[in-house]
mmCIF file of C-alpha atoms and ligand atoms in Angstrom:
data_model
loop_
_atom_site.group_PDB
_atom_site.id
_atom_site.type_symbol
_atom_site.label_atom_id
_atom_site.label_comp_id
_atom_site.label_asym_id
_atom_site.label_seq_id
_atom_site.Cartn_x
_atom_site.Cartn_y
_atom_site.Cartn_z
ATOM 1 C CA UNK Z 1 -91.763 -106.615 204.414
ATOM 2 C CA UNK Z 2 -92.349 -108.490 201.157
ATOM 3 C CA UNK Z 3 -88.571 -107.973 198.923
ATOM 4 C CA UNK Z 4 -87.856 -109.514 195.495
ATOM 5 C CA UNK Z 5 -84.654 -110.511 194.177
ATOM 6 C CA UNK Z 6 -84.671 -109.305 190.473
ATOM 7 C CA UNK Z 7 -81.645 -111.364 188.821
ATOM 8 C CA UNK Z 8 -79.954 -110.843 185.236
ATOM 9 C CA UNK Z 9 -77.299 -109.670 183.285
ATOM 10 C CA UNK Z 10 -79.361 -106.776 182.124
ATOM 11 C CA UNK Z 11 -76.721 -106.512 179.350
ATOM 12 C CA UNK Z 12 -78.206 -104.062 178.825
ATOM 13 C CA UNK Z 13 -81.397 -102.871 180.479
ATOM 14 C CA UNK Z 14 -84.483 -102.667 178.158
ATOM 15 C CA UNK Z 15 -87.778 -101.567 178.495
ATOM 16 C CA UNK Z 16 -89.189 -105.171 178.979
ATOM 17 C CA UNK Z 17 -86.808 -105.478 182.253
ATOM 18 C CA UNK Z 18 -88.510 -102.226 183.393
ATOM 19 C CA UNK Z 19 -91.607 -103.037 183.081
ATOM 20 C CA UNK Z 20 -91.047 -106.183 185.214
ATOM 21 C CA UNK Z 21 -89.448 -103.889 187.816
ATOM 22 C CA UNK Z 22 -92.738 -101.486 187.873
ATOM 23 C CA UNK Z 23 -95.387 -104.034 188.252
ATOM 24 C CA UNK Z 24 -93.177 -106.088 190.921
ATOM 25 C CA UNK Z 25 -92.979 -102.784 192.235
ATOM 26 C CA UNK Z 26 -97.221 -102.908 192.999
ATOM 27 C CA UNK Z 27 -96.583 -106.147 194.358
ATOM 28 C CA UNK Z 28 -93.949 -106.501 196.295
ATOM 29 C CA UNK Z 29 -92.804 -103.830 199.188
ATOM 30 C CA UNK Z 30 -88.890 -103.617 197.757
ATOM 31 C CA UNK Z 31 -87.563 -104.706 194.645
ATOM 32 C CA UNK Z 32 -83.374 -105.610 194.502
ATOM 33 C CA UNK Z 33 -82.334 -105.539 191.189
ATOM 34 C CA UNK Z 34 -79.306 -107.682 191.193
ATOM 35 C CA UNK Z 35 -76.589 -107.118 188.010
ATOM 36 C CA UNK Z 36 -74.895 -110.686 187.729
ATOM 37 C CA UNK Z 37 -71.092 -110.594 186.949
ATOM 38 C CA UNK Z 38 -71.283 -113.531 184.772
ATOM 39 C CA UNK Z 39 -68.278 -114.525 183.811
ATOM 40 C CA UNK Z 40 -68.819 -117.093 181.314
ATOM 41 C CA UNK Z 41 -71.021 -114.695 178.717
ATOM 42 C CA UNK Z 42 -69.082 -111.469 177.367
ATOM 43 C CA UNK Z 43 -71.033 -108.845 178.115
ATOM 44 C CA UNK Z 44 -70.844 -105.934 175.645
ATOM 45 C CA UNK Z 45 -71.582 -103.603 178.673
ATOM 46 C CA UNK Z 46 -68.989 -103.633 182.113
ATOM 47 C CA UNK Z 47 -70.630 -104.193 185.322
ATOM 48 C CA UNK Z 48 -70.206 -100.980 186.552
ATOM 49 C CA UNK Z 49 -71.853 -99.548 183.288
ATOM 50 C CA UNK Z 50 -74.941 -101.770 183.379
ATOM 51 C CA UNK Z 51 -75.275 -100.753 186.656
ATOM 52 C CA UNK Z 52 -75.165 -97.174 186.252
ATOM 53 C CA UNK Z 53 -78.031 -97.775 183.363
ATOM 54 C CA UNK Z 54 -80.436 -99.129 185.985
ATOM 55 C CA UNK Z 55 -79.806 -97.068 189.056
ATOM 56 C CA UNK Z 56 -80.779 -94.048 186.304
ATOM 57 C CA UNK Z 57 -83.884 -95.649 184.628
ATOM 58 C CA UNK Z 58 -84.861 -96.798 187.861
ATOM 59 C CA UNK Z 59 -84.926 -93.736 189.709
ATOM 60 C CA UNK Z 60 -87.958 -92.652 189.938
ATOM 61 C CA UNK Z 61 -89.683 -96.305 190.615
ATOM 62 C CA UNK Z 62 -90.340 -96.408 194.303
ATOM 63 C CA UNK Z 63 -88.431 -98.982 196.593
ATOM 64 C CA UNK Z 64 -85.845 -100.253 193.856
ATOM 65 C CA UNK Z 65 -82.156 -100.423 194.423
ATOM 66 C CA UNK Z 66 -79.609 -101.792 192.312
ATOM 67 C CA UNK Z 67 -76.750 -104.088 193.301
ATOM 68 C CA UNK Z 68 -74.544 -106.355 191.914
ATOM 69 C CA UNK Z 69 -73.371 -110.039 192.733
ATOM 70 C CA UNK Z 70 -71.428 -112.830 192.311
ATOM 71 C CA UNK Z 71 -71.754 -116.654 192.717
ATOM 72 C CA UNK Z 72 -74.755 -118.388 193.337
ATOM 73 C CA UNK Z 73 -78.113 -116.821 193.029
ATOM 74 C CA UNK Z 74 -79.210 -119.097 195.763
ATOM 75 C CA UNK Z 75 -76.229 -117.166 198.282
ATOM 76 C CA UNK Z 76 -77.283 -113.758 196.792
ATOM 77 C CA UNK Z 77 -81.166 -114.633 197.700
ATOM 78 C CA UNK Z 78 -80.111 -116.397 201.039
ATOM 79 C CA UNK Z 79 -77.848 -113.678 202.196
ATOM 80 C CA UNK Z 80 -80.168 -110.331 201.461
ATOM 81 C CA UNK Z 81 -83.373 -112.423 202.790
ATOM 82 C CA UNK Z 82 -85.278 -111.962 200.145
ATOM 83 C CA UNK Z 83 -89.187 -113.508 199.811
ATOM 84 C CA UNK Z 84 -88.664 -113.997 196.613
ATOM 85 C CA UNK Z 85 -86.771 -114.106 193.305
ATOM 86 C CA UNK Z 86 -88.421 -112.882 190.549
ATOM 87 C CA UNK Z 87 -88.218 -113.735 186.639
ATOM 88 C CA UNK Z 88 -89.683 -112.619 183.875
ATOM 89 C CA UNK Z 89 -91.636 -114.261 181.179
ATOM 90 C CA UNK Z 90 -91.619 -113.518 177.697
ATOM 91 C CA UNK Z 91 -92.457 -116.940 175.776
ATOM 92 C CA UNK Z 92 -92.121 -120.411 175.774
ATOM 93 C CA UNK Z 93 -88.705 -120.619 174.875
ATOM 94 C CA UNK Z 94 -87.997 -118.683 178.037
ATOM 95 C CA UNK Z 95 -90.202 -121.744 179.771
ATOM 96 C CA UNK Z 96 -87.928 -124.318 179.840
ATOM 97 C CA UNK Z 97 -84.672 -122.762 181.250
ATOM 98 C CA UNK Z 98 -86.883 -121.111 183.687
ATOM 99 C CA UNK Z 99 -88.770 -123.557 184.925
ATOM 100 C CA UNK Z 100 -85.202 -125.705 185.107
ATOM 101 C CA UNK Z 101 -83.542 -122.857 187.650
ATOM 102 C CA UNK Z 102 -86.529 -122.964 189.518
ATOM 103 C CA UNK Z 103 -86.501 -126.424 190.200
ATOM 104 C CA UNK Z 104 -82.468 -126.943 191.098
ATOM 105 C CA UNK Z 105 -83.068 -123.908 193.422
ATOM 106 C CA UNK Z 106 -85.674 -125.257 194.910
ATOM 107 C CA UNK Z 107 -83.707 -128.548 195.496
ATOM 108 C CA UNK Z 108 -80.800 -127.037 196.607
ATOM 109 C CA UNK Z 109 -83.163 -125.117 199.391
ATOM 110 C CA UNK Z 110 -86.628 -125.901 199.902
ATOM 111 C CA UNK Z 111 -87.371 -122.508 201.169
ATOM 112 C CA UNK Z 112 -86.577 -121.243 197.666
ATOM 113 C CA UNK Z 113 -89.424 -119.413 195.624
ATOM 114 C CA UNK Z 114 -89.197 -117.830 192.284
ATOM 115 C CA UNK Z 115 -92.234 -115.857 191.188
ATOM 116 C CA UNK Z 116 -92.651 -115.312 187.325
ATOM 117 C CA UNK Z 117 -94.522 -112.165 185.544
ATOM 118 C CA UNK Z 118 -96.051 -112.729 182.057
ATOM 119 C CA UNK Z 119 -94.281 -110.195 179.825
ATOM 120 C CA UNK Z 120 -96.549 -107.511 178.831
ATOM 121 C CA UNK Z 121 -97.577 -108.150 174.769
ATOM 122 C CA UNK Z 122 -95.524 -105.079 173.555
ATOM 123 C CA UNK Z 123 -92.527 -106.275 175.235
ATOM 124 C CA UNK Z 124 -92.945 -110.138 174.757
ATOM 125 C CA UNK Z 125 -90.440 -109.868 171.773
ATOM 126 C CA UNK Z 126 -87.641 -107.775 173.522
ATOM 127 C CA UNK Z 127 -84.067 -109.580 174.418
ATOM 128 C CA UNK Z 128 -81.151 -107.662 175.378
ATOM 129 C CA UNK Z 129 -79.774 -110.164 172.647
ATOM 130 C CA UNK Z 130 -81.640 -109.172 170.170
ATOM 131 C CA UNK Z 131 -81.307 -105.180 170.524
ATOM 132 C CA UNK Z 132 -77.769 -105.759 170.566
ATOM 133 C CA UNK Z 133 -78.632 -107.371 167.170
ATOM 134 C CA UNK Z 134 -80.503 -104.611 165.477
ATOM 135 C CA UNK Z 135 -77.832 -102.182 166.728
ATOM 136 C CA UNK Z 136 -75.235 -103.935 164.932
ATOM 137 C CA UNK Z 137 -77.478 -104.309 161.628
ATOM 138 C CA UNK Z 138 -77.841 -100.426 161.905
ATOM 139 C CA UNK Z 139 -81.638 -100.539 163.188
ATOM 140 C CA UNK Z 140 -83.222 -98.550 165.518
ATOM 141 C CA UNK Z 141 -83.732 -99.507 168.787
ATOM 142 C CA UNK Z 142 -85.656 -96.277 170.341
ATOM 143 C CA UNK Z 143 -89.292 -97.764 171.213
ATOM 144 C CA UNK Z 144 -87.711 -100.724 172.947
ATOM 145 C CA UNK Z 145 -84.697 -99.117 175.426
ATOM 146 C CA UNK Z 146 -84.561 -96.121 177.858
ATOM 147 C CA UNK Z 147 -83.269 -92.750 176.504
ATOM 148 C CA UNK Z 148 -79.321 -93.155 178.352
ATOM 149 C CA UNK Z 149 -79.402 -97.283 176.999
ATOM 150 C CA UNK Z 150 -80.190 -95.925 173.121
ATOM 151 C CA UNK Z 151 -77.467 -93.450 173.433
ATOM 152 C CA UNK Z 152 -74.797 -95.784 175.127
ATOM 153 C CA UNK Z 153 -75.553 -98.263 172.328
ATOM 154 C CA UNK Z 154 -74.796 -95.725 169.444
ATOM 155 C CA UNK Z 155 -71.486 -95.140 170.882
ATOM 156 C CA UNK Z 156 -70.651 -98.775 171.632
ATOM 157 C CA UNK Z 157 -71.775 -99.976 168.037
ATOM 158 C CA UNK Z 158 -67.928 -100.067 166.593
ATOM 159 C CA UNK Z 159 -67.314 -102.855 169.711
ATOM 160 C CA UNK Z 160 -70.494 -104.346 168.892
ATOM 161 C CA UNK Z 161 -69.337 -104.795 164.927
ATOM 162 C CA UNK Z 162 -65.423 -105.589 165.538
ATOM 163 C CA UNK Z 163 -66.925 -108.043 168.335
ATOM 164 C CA UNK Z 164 -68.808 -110.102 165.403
ATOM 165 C CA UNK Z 165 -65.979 -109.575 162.394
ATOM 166 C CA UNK Z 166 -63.600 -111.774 165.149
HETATM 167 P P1 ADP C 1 -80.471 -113.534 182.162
HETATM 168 O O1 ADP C 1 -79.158 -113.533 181.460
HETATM 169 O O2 ADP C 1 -80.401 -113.924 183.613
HETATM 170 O O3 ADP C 1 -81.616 -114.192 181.436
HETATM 171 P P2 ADP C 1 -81.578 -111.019 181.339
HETATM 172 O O4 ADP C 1 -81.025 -109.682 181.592
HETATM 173 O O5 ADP C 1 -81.581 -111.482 179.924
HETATM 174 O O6 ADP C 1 -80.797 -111.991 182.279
HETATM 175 O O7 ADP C 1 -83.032 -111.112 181.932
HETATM 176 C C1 ADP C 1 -83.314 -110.904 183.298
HETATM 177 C C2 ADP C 1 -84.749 -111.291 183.541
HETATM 178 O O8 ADP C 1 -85.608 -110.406 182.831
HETATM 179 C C3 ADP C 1 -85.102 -112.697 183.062
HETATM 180 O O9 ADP C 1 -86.036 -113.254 183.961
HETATM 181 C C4 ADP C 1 -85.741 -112.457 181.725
HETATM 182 O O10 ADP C 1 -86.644 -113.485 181.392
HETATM 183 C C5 ADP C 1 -86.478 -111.151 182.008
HETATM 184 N N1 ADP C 1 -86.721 -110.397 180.781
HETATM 185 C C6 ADP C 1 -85.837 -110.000 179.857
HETATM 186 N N2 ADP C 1 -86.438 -109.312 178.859
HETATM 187 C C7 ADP C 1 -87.764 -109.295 179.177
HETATM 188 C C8 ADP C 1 -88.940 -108.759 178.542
HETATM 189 N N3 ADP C 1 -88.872 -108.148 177.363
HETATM 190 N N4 ADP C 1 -90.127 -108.923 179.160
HETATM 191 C C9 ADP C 1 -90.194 -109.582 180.333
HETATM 192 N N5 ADP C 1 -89.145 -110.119 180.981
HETATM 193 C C10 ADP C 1 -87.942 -109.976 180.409
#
């Protein structure tokens, strides 16, 4: 059985992570979508919270479960004997930090394989970053995040504001 290690902070989930998830999905036989507790970057959302977010918008993909982790990617990927870790694509930008974590993890164990999936063209522009943005300018984020992310946003948009007036 072929399973995929899907890291990130998913901070939070957006329709350009799902997509990844779904066409993995028609590749691979399991997908483990795996919430990093990353301690150095404030998240705006809690673990348990972004969490929660995927284990609802990926409900009805077949063969996905969510966890969380800690520590090395490498350990996480070692430890759930996974085929594969998977990454997503958008542009070139997104190239070189990629193609850097690929290569350490390779180093650091040879048996190590990240697999990458283009984003698709409607979703090449979408960051978890950059919703987080347009929330705080008062945009609307709607065609770019699942129904329970856009809601969780509105109500989180005073943190988001008193988080960038510090
Ligand atoms: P990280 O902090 O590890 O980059 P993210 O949650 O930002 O975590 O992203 C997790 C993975 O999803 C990364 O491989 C990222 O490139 C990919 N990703 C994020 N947004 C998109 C998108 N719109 N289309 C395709 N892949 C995406």
């Amino acid at each position: 059985m072929k399973t995929a290690l899907f890291p990130g902070s998913f901070d939070p989930v957006t329709n350009g992570h799902l997509d990844i998830v779904s066409r993995a999905g028609r590749i691979f036989d399991r997908i483990i979508v795996a919430v990093a507790s990353n301690e150095s970057k404030s998240a705006l959302f809690s673990m348990e919270e972004r969490k929660k977010f995927l284990e609802h918008v990926c409900m009805d993909i077949p063969n996905v479960e969510v966890i969380s982790f800690k520590g090395l990617l490498l350990d996480a990927a070692r430890n759930l004997k996974v085929s594969a870790v998977l990454r997503g694509l958008r542009a070139i930008s997104d190239f070189e930090y990629e193609f850097q974590m690929a290569m350490m993890n390779k180093e650091l164990d040879s048996r190590f394989e990240t697999v990458f999936l283009m984003s698709s063209s409607q979703y090449s522009f979408v960051s978890s970053r950059m919703i987080k943005e347009i929330v705080r300018l008062g945009g609307d984020v709607t065609p770019f995040v699942p129904p329970i992310v856009n809601q969780a946003l509105k109500e989180k948009r005073g943190k988001i504001l008193e988080e960038t007036a510090e």
